[in-house]
Coordinates of N, CA and C in Angstrom, one line a residue:
Chain W
X4 N 5.9 -7.5 -14.8 CA 7.2 -8.1 -13.8 C 6.7 -8.3 -12.7
X5 N 6.4 -9.0 -12.2 CA 5.9 -8.8 -10.7 C 6.8 -9.3 -9.7
X6 N 7.5 -8.3 -9.1 CA 8.6 -8.3 -7.9 C 8.3 -9.0 -6.8
X7 N 7.1 -8.6 -6.3 CA 6.8 -9.3 -5.4 C 5.6 -10.6 -4.9
X8 N 5.5 -11.4 -4.9 CA 4.7 -12.7 -5.0 C 3.9 -13.4 -4.1
X9 N 2.5 -12.8 -4.1 CA 1.9 -14.0 -2.9 C 1.3 -15.0 -3.6
X10 N 1.7 -16.3 -3.7 CA 1.2 -17.2 -4.6 C -0.4 -17.7 -4.1
X11 N -0.6 -17.5 -2.6 CA -1.9 -18.1 -2.2 C -3.0 -16.7 -2.0
X12 N -3.7 -17.1 -2.8 CA -5.0 -15.7 -2.9 C -5.8 -16.0 -1.7
X13 N -5.4 -16.9 -1.0 CA -6.6 -17.2 0.4 C -6.2 -18.3 1.1
X14 N -6.4 -18.2 1.9 CA -6.1 -19.1 3.3 C -7.2 -19.2 4.4
X15 N -7.4 -20.6 4.9 CA -8.3 -20.6 5.9 C -7.9 -21.4 7.1
X16 N -8.2 -20.8 8.1 CA -7.3 -21.4 9.7 C -8.5 -21.5 10.5
X17 N -8.0 -22.3 11.4 CA -9.1 -22.4 12.9 C -8.4 -21.4 13.8
X18 N -9.4 -20.8 14.3 CA -9.1 -19.8 15.5 C -8.2 -20.9 16.4
X19 N -7.1 -19.6 17.0 CA -6.3 -20.4 17.7 C -5.4 -21.3 17.6
X20 N -5.2 -21.2 15.7 CA -4.2 -21.8 15.3 C -3.2 -21.1 14.9
X21 N -2.2 -21.3 14.4 CA -0.8 -20.4 13.4 C -1.5 -20.3 11.8
X22 N -1.8 -19.3 11.7 CA -1.5 -18.7 10.2 C 0.0 -18.2 9.7
X23 N 0.0 -19.0 8.5 CA 1.8 -18.4 8.1 C 1.3 -18.0 6.3
X24 N 1.6 -16.6 6.3 CA 1.1 -16.3 5.0 C 2.4 -15.8 4.4
X25 N 2.8 -16.7 3.1 CA 4.3 -16.5 2.5 C 4.1 -15.2 1.5
X26 N 5.4 -15.0 1.1 CA 5.7 -13.8 0.1 C 7.0 -14.4 -0.5
X27 N 7.5 -14.0 -1.5 CA 8.5 -14.7 -2.5 C 8.9 -13.2 -3.6
X28 N 10.3 -12.9 -3.6 CA 10.5 -11.8 -4.3 C 11.5 -11.6 -5.1
X29 N 11.4 -11.5 -6.1 CA 13.0 -11.7 -6.9 C 14.0 -10.5 -7.1
X30 N 13.9 -9.7 -6.1 CA 14.9 -8.5 -6.9 C 16.0 -8.5 -5.7
X31 N 16.8 -8.8 -5.5 CA 17.8 -9.1 -4.6 C 18.4 -8.1 -4.1
X32 N 18.0 -6.8 -4.6 CA 18.4 -5.4 -3.8 C 17.2 -4.9 -2.9
X33 N 16.1 -5.6 -2.6 CA 14.9 -5.2 -1.7 C 15.7 -5.5 -0.6
X34 N 15.9 -4.4 0.5 CA 16.4 -4.5 2.0 C 15.5 -4.3 2.9
X35 N 14.1 -4.0 2.7 CA 13.4 -3.3 3.6 C 11.9 -4.5 3.4
X36 N 11.3 -4.9 4.3 CA 10.3 -5.3 4.0 C 9.2 -5.5 4.8
X37 N 7.8 -5.0 4.6 CA 6.8 -5.2 5.5 C 5.4 -5.7 4.9
X38 N 4.6 -5.9 6.2 CA 3.2 -6.5 6.0 C 2.3 -5.4 6.3
X39 N 1.6 -5.6 5.6 CA -0.1 -4.8 5.8 C -1.4 -5.8 5.9
X40 N -2.0 -5.1 6.6 CA -3.2 -6.0 6.7 C -4.6 -5.0 6.1
X41 N -5.4 -5.2 5.5 CA -6.4 -4.4 4.8 C -7.6 -5.2 5.3
X42 N -8.4 -4.8 5.1 CA -10.1 -4.7 5.7 C -10.4 -3.9 4.3
X43 N -12.0 -4.7 4.0 CA -12.7 -4.0 3.1 C -12.9 -2.7 3.3
X44 N -12.8 -1.8 2.3 CA -13.3 -0.7 2.6 C -12.1 0.3 3.2
X45 N -11.3 0.1 3.7 CA -10.3 0.6 4.6 C -8.9 0.7 3.9
X46 N -8.0 1.7 4.2 CA -6.7 1.6 3.4 C -5.8 0.4 4.4
X47 N -4.7 0.2 3.9 CA -3.7 -0.9 4.2 C -3.2 -0.4 5.5
X48 N -2.9 -1.3 6.7 CA -2.8 -1.1 8.2 C -1.6 -1.2 8.2
X49 N -0.2 -0.7 8.6 CA 0.7 -1.2 9.1 C 0.9 -2.4 10.0
X50 N 1.3 -3.6 9.8 CA 1.5 -4.7 10.9 C 2.8 -4.7 11.4
X51 N 3.8 -5.1 10.6 CA 5.5 -5.6 10.7 C 6.3 -5.3 10.0
X52 N 7.4 -5.3 10.1 CA 8.3 -4.9 9.2 C 9.5 -5.2 9.3
X53 N 10.5 -5.7 8.6 CA 11.9 -6.4 8.9 C 13.1 -5.8 8.1
X54 N 14.1 -5.5 8.4 CA 15.3 -5.3 7.8 C 16.3 -6.4 7.3
X55 N 16.7 -6.1 5.9 CA 17.6 -7.4 5.4 C 18.6 -7.3 6.5
X56 N 19.0 -6.9 7.5 CA 20.2 -7.5 8.2 C 19.7 -8.3 9.4
X57 N 18.7 -8.4 9.6 CA 17.6 -9.3 10.1 C 17.1 -10.9 9.5
X58 N 17.0 -11.8 10.4 CA 16.2 -12.7 9.7 C 14.7 -13.0 10.4
X59 N 14.6 -12.2 11.5 CA 13.5 -12.6 12.3 C 13.2 -11.1 12.8
X60 N 11.6 -10.9 13.1 CA 10.9 -9.5 13.9 C 10.0 -10.1 14.5
X61 N 9.6 -10.0 15.6 CA 8.6 -10.3 16.2 C 7.9 -9.1 16.9
X62 N 6.3 -9.0 16.9 CA 5.7 -8.4 17.5 C 4.4 -8.7 18.5
X63 N 4.4 -9.0 19.5 CA 3.0 -9.6 19.9 C 2.7 -11.3 19.2
X64 N 1.6 -11.2 18.7 CA 1.3 -12.5 18.2 C 1.9 -12.7 16.5
X65 N 2.5 -11.3 16.0 CA 2.9 -11.5 14.9 C 4.3 -11.6 14.5
X66 N 5.0 -12.4 13.7 CA 6.0 -12.7 13.8 C 7.0 -13.0 12.4
X67 N 7.6 -12.0 11.7 CA 8.0 -12.0 9.9 C 9.6 -12.7 10.0
X68 N 9.7 -13.7 9.5 CA 10.9 -14.3 9.2 C 11.4 -14.0 7.5
X69 N 12.4 -13.7 7.8 CA 13.0 -13.3 6.1 C 14.3 -14.4 6.0
X70 N 14.1 -14.9 4.7 CA 15.2 -16.0 4.4 C 15.9 -15.6 3.0
X71 N 17.0 -14.5 3.0 CA 17.6 -13.9 1.9 C 18.1 -14.7 0.9
X72 N 18.4 -15.8 1.1 CA 19.2 -16.7 0.2 C 18.2 -17.3 -0.7
X73 N 16.7 -17.7 0.2 CA 15.5 -18.0 -0.5 C 14.4 -17.2 -1.5
X74 N 15.0 -15.7 -0.8 CA 14.2 -14.6 -1.5 C 12.7 -14.9 -1.3
X75 N 12.6 -15.2 0.5 CA 11.2 -15.5 0.8 C 11.0 -15.0 2.2
X76 N 10.3 -14.2 2.2 CA 9.4 -13.7 3.9 C 8.1 -14.5 4.0
X77 N 7.9 -14.6 5.4 CA 6.6 -15.2 6.1 C 6.5 -14.4 7.1
X78 N 4.6 -14.3 7.2 CA 4.1 -13.9 8.6 C 3.9 -14.9 9.1
X79 N 3.8 -15.1 10.3 CA 3.5 -16.1 11.1 C 2.5 -15.4 12.8
X80 N 1.1 -15.7 12.5 CA 0.1 -15.1 13.4 C -0.5 -16.2 14.5
X81 N 0.1 -16.1 15.6 CA -0.2 -17.5 16.3 C -0.6 -16.6 18.0
X82 N -1.5 -16.9 18.6 CA -2.7 -17.6 18.3 C -3.7 -16.7 17.1
X83 N -4.4 -17.4 16.0 CA -4.7 -16.7 15.3 C -6.2 -16.3 15.7
X84 N -7.0 -15.1 15.4 CA -8.4 -14.8 15.9 C -9.3 -14.1 14.6
X85 N -10.5 -14.4 15.0 CA -11.1 -14.2 13.9 C -11.4 -12.6 13.7
X86 N -10.7 -11.6 14.3 CA -10.3 -10.1 14.1 C -9.3 -10.5 13.2
X87 N -8.8 -11.1 12.7 CA -7.6 -11.3 12.4 C -7.9 -11.6 10.6
X88 N -8.9 -11.8 10.3 CA -9.5 -12.3 8.8 C -9.3 -10.9 8.2
X89 N -8.7 -11.1 7.4 CA -8.5 -9.6 6.1 C -7.7 -10.3 5.1
X90 N -7.6 -9.0 4.2 CA -6.1 -9.5 3.1 C -5.0 -8.8 3.8
X91 N -4.0 -9.6 3.6 CA -2.3 -9.2 3.7 C -1.6 -9.1 2.9
X92 N -0.9 -8.0 2.5 CA 0.1 -7.8 1.5 C 1.1 -7.7 2.3
X93 N 2.2 -8.2 1.6 CA 3.4 -7.8 1.6 C 4.1 -7.1 0.6
X94 N 5.3 -5.8 1.4 CA 5.6 -5.0 0.6 C 7.1 -5.0 0.7
X95 N 7.9 -4.5 -0.5 CA 9.5 -4.5 -0.3 C 9.7 -2.8 -0.9
X96 N 11.0 -2.9 -0.3 CA 11.7 -1.6 -0.9 C 13.2 -1.7 -0.8
X97 N 13.8 -0.9 -2.1 CA 14.9 -1.3 -2.3 C 15.9 0.0 -1.4
X98 N 17.6 -0.1 -1.6 CA 18.2 1.0 -0.8 C 18.0 2.2 -1.3
X99 N 17.7 2.8 -0.7 CA 17.6 4.7 -1.1 C 16.6 5.0 -1.7
X100 N 15.4 4.4 -1.8 CA 14.4 4.5 -2.5 C 13.1 4.3 -1.2
X101 N 11.9 5.0 -1.7 CA 11.0 5.1 -0.6 C 9.5 4.2 -1.3
X102 N 9.6 3.9 -2.5 CA 8.6 3.6 -3.3 C 8.5 1.8 -2.6
X103 N 7.4 1.3 -2.5 CA 7.3 0.1 -1.6 C 6.6 -0.9 -3.1
X104 N 6.6 -1.7 -3.3 CA 6.7 -2.7 -4.5 C 5.5 -4.0 -3.5
X105 N 4.5 -3.8 -4.0 CA 3.6 -4.6 -3.0 C 3.0 -6.0 -3.9
X106 N 2.7 -7.1 -3.4 CA 2.2 -8.3 -3.6 C 0.7 -8.2 -4.1
X107 N 0.0 -9.0 -4.3 CA -1.3 -8.8 -4.6 C -2.0 -9.4 -3.6
X108 N -1.5 -9.8 -2.3 CA -2.3 -10.3 -1.4 C -2.9 -11.5 -1.0
X109 N -3.1 -11.8 0.0 CA -3.6 -13.1 0.7 C -4.7 -13.0 1.4
X110 N -6.0 -13.4 1.1 CA -7.2 -13.2 1.7 C -7.3 -14.1 3.1
X111 N -7.0 -14.1 4.2 CA -6.8 -14.7 5.4 C -8.4 -14.8 6.1
X112 N -9.0 -16.0 6.2 CA -10.1 -16.4 6.9 C -9.8 -17.3 7.8
X113 N -10.0 -16.4 9.5 CA -10.0 -17.2 10.4 C -11.3 -17.6 11.3
X114 N -11.5 -19.2 11.2 CA -12.8 -19.7 11.5 C -13.0 -19.7 12.8
X115 N -13.9 -19.4 13.7 CA -14.4 -19.5 15.1 C -14.9 -21.1 15.2
Chain F
X13 N -5.8 12.6 17.2 CA -4.5 12.7 16.4 C -5.2 12.2 15.4
X14 N -5.6 13.1 13.9 CA -5.8 12.1 13.0 C -5.2 11.7 12.5
X15 N -5.5 10.2 11.6 CA -4.8 9.9 10.5 C -4.7 10.5 8.8
X16 N -4.0 9.9 8.1 CA -4.7 10.2 6.6 C -5.9 10.2 6.0
X17 N -6.3 11.1 5.7 CA -7.8 11.9 5.4 C -7.7 11.8 4.1
X18 N -8.6 10.9 3.4 CA -8.9 11.0 1.9 C -10.3 11.6 1.5
X19 N -10.5 12.0 0.7 CA -11.9 12.9 0.2 C -12.2 13.0 -1.4
X20 N -13.3 12.4 -1.7 CA -14.0 11.6 -1.4 C -14.0 10.2 -1.2
X21 N -14.7 9.9 -0.3 CA -14.2 8.2 -0.4 C -14.7 7.6 -1.4
X22 N -16.3 8.1 -2.0 CA -16.2 7.5 -3.2 C -16.9 8.4 -4.5
X23 N -16.3 8.5 -5.9 CA -16.4 9.0 -6.5 C -16.8 8.5 -8.1
X24 N -18.0 9.1 -8.7 CA -18.5 8.7 -9.7 C -18.5 9.5 -10.9
X25 N -17.6 9.1 -11.9 CA -17.6 10.0 -13.0 C -18.0 9.4 -14.2
X26 N -18.4 10.0 -15.4 CA -18.6 9.5 -16.4 C -17.3 9.9 -17.7
X27 N -17.5 8.7 -18.3 CA -16.2 9.0 -19.3 C -16.0 10.4 -20.0
X28 N -14.8 10.9 -19.8 CA -14.4 12.4 -20.1 C -14.5 13.3 -19.2
X29 N -14.8 13.0 -18.2 CA -15.0 14.1 -17.1 C -13.6 14.1 -16.3
X30 N -13.7 15.0 -15.2 CA -12.3 15.0 -14.5 C -12.8 14.5 -13.3
X31 N -11.6 13.8 -12.8 CA -11.9 13.3 -11.1 C -10.6 14.0 -10.1
X32 N -11.4 14.6 -9.6 CA -10.1 15.4 -8.2 C -10.2 14.4 -6.6
X33 N -8.8 13.9 -6.4 CA -9.0 13.1 -5.4 C -7.9 13.8 -4.2
X34 N -8.8 14.1 -2.9 CA -7.7 15.0 -2.1 C -7.2 14.0 -1.2
X35 N -6.3 14.4 -0.6 CA -5.3 13.8 0.8 C -4.8 14.7 1.3
X36 N -5.2 14.6 3.0 CA -4.1 15.3 4.2 C -3.5 14.2 4.7
X37 N -2.3 14.5 4.9 CA -1.5 13.5 5.5 C -1.6 14.0 7.0
X38 N -0.9 13.2 8.0 CA -0.9 13.1 9.1 C -0.5 14.2 9.4
X39 N -0.5 14.7 10.5 CA 0.0 15.8 11.2 C 1.4 15.6 11.5
X40 N 2.4 16.4 11.0 CA 4.1 16.2 11.1 C 4.6 15.0 9.8
X41 N 3.8 14.8 8.8 CA 4.4 14.2 7.6 C 4.3 15.3 6.5
X42 N 5.7 15.4 5.9 CA 5.6 16.0 5.1 C 5.9 15.3 3.9
X43 N 5.7 14.1 3.7 CA 5.8 12.9 2.6 C 4.8 12.6 2.1
X44 N 4.1 12.4 0.7 CA 3.0 12.0 0.6 C 3.2 10.7 -1.2
X45 N 2.6 9.8 -0.9 CA 2.4 9.0 -1.7 C 1.1 8.7 -2.2
X46 N 1.0 8.3 -3.4 CA -0.1 7.8 -4.3 C -0.2 6.1 -4.7
X47 N -1.0 5.6 -4.4 CA -1.2 4.3 -5.0 C -2.1 4.2 -5.6
X48 N -2.5 3.0 -6.6 CA -3.8 2.7 -7.6 C -4.1 1.1 -7.2
X49 N -5.3 0.8 -6.9 CA -5.5 -0.9 -6.4 C -6.2 -1.2 -7.7
X50 N -6.0 -1.8 -8.5 CA -7.1 -2.5 -9.5 C -7.7 -3.7 -8.5
X51 N -8.9 -4.1 -9.3 CA -9.6 -5.3 -8.9 C -8.7 -6.3 -8.6
X52 N -8.4 -7.0 -7.9 CA -7.6 -8.2 -7.8 C -6.2 -8.2 -7.7
X53 N -5.9 -6.9 -7.9 CA -4.2 -6.5 -7.7 C -3.7 -5.6 -6.5
X54 N -2.6 -5.8 -6.5 CA -2.2 -5.2 -5.0 C -1.9 -3.7 -5.5
X55 N -1.5 -3.3 -4.5 CA -1.2 -1.6 -4.6 C -0.2 -1.3 -5.3
X56 N -0.3 -0.3 -6.6 CA 1.0 -0.2 -7.6 C 1.1 1.7 -7.2
X57 N 2.3 1.8 -7.1 CA 2.8 3.3 -6.8 C 2.6 3.9 -8.2
X58 N 2.4 4.9 -8.0 CA 2.1 6.1 -8.6 C 3.2 7.3 -8.7
X59 N 3.0 7.9 -7.1 CA 3.6 9.5 -7.2 C 4.2 9.6 -5.9
X60 N 5.3 10.4 -5.8 CA 5.8 10.5 -4.5 C 6.2 12.0 -4.5
X61 N 5.4 12.6 -3.4 CA 5.8 14.3 -3.2 C 5.7 14.6 -1.9
X62 N 6.9 15.9 -2.3 CA 6.9 16.5 -1.0 C 6.3 18.0 -1.0
X63 N 6.2 18.7 -0.2 CA 5.5 20.2 0.1 C 5.9 20.8 -1.7
X64 N 5.4 21.1 -2.5 CA 5.6 21.9 -3.4 C 6.6 21.1 -4.8
X65 N 7.3 20.0 -4.2 CA 7.7 19.3 -5.1 C 7.3 17.7 -5.4
X66 N 7.2 17.4 -6.9 CA 7.2 16.4 -7.3 C 8.6 15.3 -7.4
X67 N 8.9 14.5 -6.5 CA 10.3 13.6 -6.2 C 10.2 12.6 -7.4
X68 N 9.0 12.1 -7.2 CA 9.2 10.7 -8.5 C 7.8 10.6 -8.8
X69 N 7.7 10.7 -10.0 CA 6.0 10.2 -10.6 C 6.5 9.0 -11.8
X70 N 7.2 8.4 -11.7 CA 7.2 6.9 -12.6 C 6.6 5.9 -12.6
X71 N 5.5 6.3 -11.9 CA 4.4 5.0 -11.9 C 3.3 5.6 -12.6
X72 N 3.1 7.2 -12.5 CA 2.1 8.2 -13.1 C 1.9 7.6 -14.8
X73 N 0.6 7.3 -15.2 CA 0.6 7.3 -16.5 C 0.9 8.3 -16.8
X74 N 1.7 8.5 -18.5 CA 2.1 9.7 -19.1 C 1.2 10.7 -19.1
X75 N -0.3 10.5 -19.8 CA -1.2 11.4 -20.0 C -2.3 11.4 -18.8
X76 N -3.2 12.4 -19.0 CA -4.0 12.5 -18.0 C -4.1 13.0 -16.4
X77 N -2.8 12.2 -16.1 CA -2.9 12.3 -14.9 C -1.8 13.0 -14.1
X78 N -1.9 13.8 -13.2 CA -1.2 14.8 -12.6 C -1.2 14.7 -11.3
X79 N -0.3 15.1 -10.4 CA -0.5 15.2 -8.9 C 0.1 16.6 -8.2
X80 N -0.3 17.3 -7.2 CA 0.1 18.3 -6.7 C 0.1 18.0 -4.9
X81 N 1.3 19.0 -4.4 CA 1.3 19.3 -3.2 C 1.4 20.2 -2.6
X82 N 0.6 21.1 -2.6 CA 1.0 22.7 -2.7 C 1.4 23.0 -1.1
X83 N 2.0 24.0 -0.7 CA 2.6 24.6 0.4 C 1.3 24.3 1.2
X84 N 0.0 25.0 1.1 CA -1.1 24.7 1.9 C -2.2 24.3 1.4
X85 N -2.8 23.3 2.4 CA -3.8 22.2 1.9 C -3.2 20.7 1.2
X86 N -4.3 19.9 1.0 CA -4.2 18.8 0.7 C -3.5 18.5 -0.6
X87 N -2.8 17.3 -0.8 CA -2.2 16.9 -2.2 C -3.8 16.5 -2.9
X88 N -3.5 16.9 -4.1 CA -4.6 16.3 -5.0 C -3.9 15.5 -6.3
X89 N -4.5 14.6 -6.5 CA -4.7 13.8 -7.5 C -5.5 14.0 -8.3
X90 N -5.2 14.6 -9.9 CA -6.0 15.0 -10.6 C -5.9 14.1 -12.0
X91 N -7.8 13.7 -12.3 CA -7.8 12.6 -14.0 C -8.3 13.4 -14.6
X92 N -7.6 14.0 -15.5 CA -8.7 14.3 -16.7 C -9.3 13.1 -17.7
X93 N -10.4 13.5 -18.4 CA -10.8 13.0 -19.2 C -11.0 11.8 -18.6
X94 N -11.5 11.1 -17.9 CA -11.4 9.7 -17.1 C -12.1 8.7 -18.2
X95 N -11.3 7.6 -18.2 CA -11.8 6.0 -18.8 C -12.4 5.4 -18.1
X96 N -13.0 4.1 -18.8 CA -13.5 3.3 -17.7 C -12.4 2.3 -16.8
X97 N -11.2 2.2 -17.5 CA -10.2 1.7 -17.0 C -9.2 2.6 -15.6
X98 N -9.7 3.5 -15.7 CA -9.4 4.6 -14.6 C -10.2 3.9 -13.1
X99 N -11.1 3.2 -13.6 CA -12.0 3.0 -12.1 C -10.9 1.9 -10.9
X100 N -11.1 2.1 -9.9 CA -9.8 1.7 -9.0 C -10.3 2.4 -7.9
X101 N -9.4 1.7 -6.7 CA -9.4 2.4 -5.5 C -8.1 3.2 -5.6
X102 N -7.8 4.1 -5.0 CA -6.6 5.1 -4.8 C -6.4 5.4 -3.7
X103 N -5.3 5.2 -2.9 CA -5.1 5.3 -1.9 C -3.8 6.3 -1.7
X104 N -3.8 7.2 -0.7 CA -2.9 8.1 -0.3 C -2.1 7.5 0.7
X105 N -1.0 7.8 0.8 CA 0.1 7.5 2.2 C 0.6 8.8 2.6
X106 N 1.2 9.0 3.6 CA 2.1 9.8 4.1 C 3.2 9.0 5.1
X107 N 4.4 9.9 5.2 CA 5.2 9.2 6.1 C 6.3 10.5 6.6
X108 N 6.9 10.4 8.2 CA 7.4 11.6 8.4 C 8.9 12.0 7.7
X109 N 9.4 11.0 7.2 CA 10.3 10.8 6.4 C 10.2 10.1 5.1
X110 N 11.3 9.7 4.1 CA 11.2 8.9 3.3 C 11.6 7.4 3.0
X111 N 12.7 7.4 3.5 CA 13.3 5.9 3.3 C 13.3 5.3 4.8
X112 N 12.7 4.2 4.3 CA 12.3 2.9 5.4 C 11.7 3.8 6.8
X113 N 10.7 4.3 6.5 CA 9.4 4.6 7.4 C 8.2 3.9 6.9
X114 N 7.4 3.6 7.8 CA 6.4 2.8 7.6 C 5.4 3.8 6.9
X115 N 4.5 3.8 5.9 CA 3.6 4.5 5.1 C 2.5 4.3 6.0
X116 N 2.0 5.6 6.3 CA 0.6 5.5 6.7 C -0.7 5.7 5.9
X117 N -1.5 4.9 5.4 CA -2.5 4.9 4.2 C -4.0 5.6 5.0
X118 N -4.5 6.0 4.2 CA -5.5 6.4 4.1 C -6.5 5.7 3.8
X119 N -8.0 6.3 4.0 CA -9.0 4.9 3.6 C -8.8 4.6 2.4
X120 N -8.9 5.7 1.2 CA -9.0 5.5 -0.5 C -10.1 6.2 -0.6
X121 N -10.0 6.3 -2.1 CA -11.2 6.9 -2.7 C -11.2 5.7 -3.7
X122 N -12.6 5.0 -3.6 CA -12.7 4.4 -4.7 C -13.7 5.3 -6.0
X123 N -13.0 5.3 -7.1 CA -13.6 5.5 -8.4 C -14.2 4.9 -9.2
X124 N -15.3 5.3 -9.4 CA -16.1 4.7 -10.7 C -16.1 5.3 -11.9
X125 N -16.0 4.9 -12.7 CA -16.3 5.5 -14.0 C -17.4 4.8 -15.2
X126 N -18.2 5.3 -15.4 CA -19.3 4.9 -16.1 C -19.4 5.3 -17.5

């Protein structure tokens, strides 16, 4: 039972354009969401998070949008850079818990 | 300011041997989490520990797997009598508190069982 789903295994975007990575979840109890970036042979690196009391959080080129009614969140990267090429994981946790439930990841490739 | 350290980075074991994976959390972090990533899958939670306490091991296989986080020294994930299905990347993460804090991940240990 995959509670956090990333339905696009891969995405290619031209440098300078916007990258949009999507994530859907099924557990309405989730109240905290995060995006991690992972390069090969490295551990995931935290990018940005959002609490369920917000619908948007922005940090530099990265913006996360949360649509609670649709149980959907997205990560926007603009402008995309070749160094953004990596696997992106979304993760979620429920109130009073510390466990992150991860999606299966989306491999982003930014073309120069 | 060192991040989360894991060693070894790569570990090769034959079926039936034991694997010991070590994790040193970031300075000031007293919460440690272990995750496993199988090929083409996301990270799956295994266990959450504080110093000398296992708080939640609901993600650990019932047999052959154990974890500890002693008062002194790194956290250890131990896999006894490894099988080929244990081959995966094992990631450790740490945080200063438990709830709603970013977990900082180590580089992982890639276990290969021959």
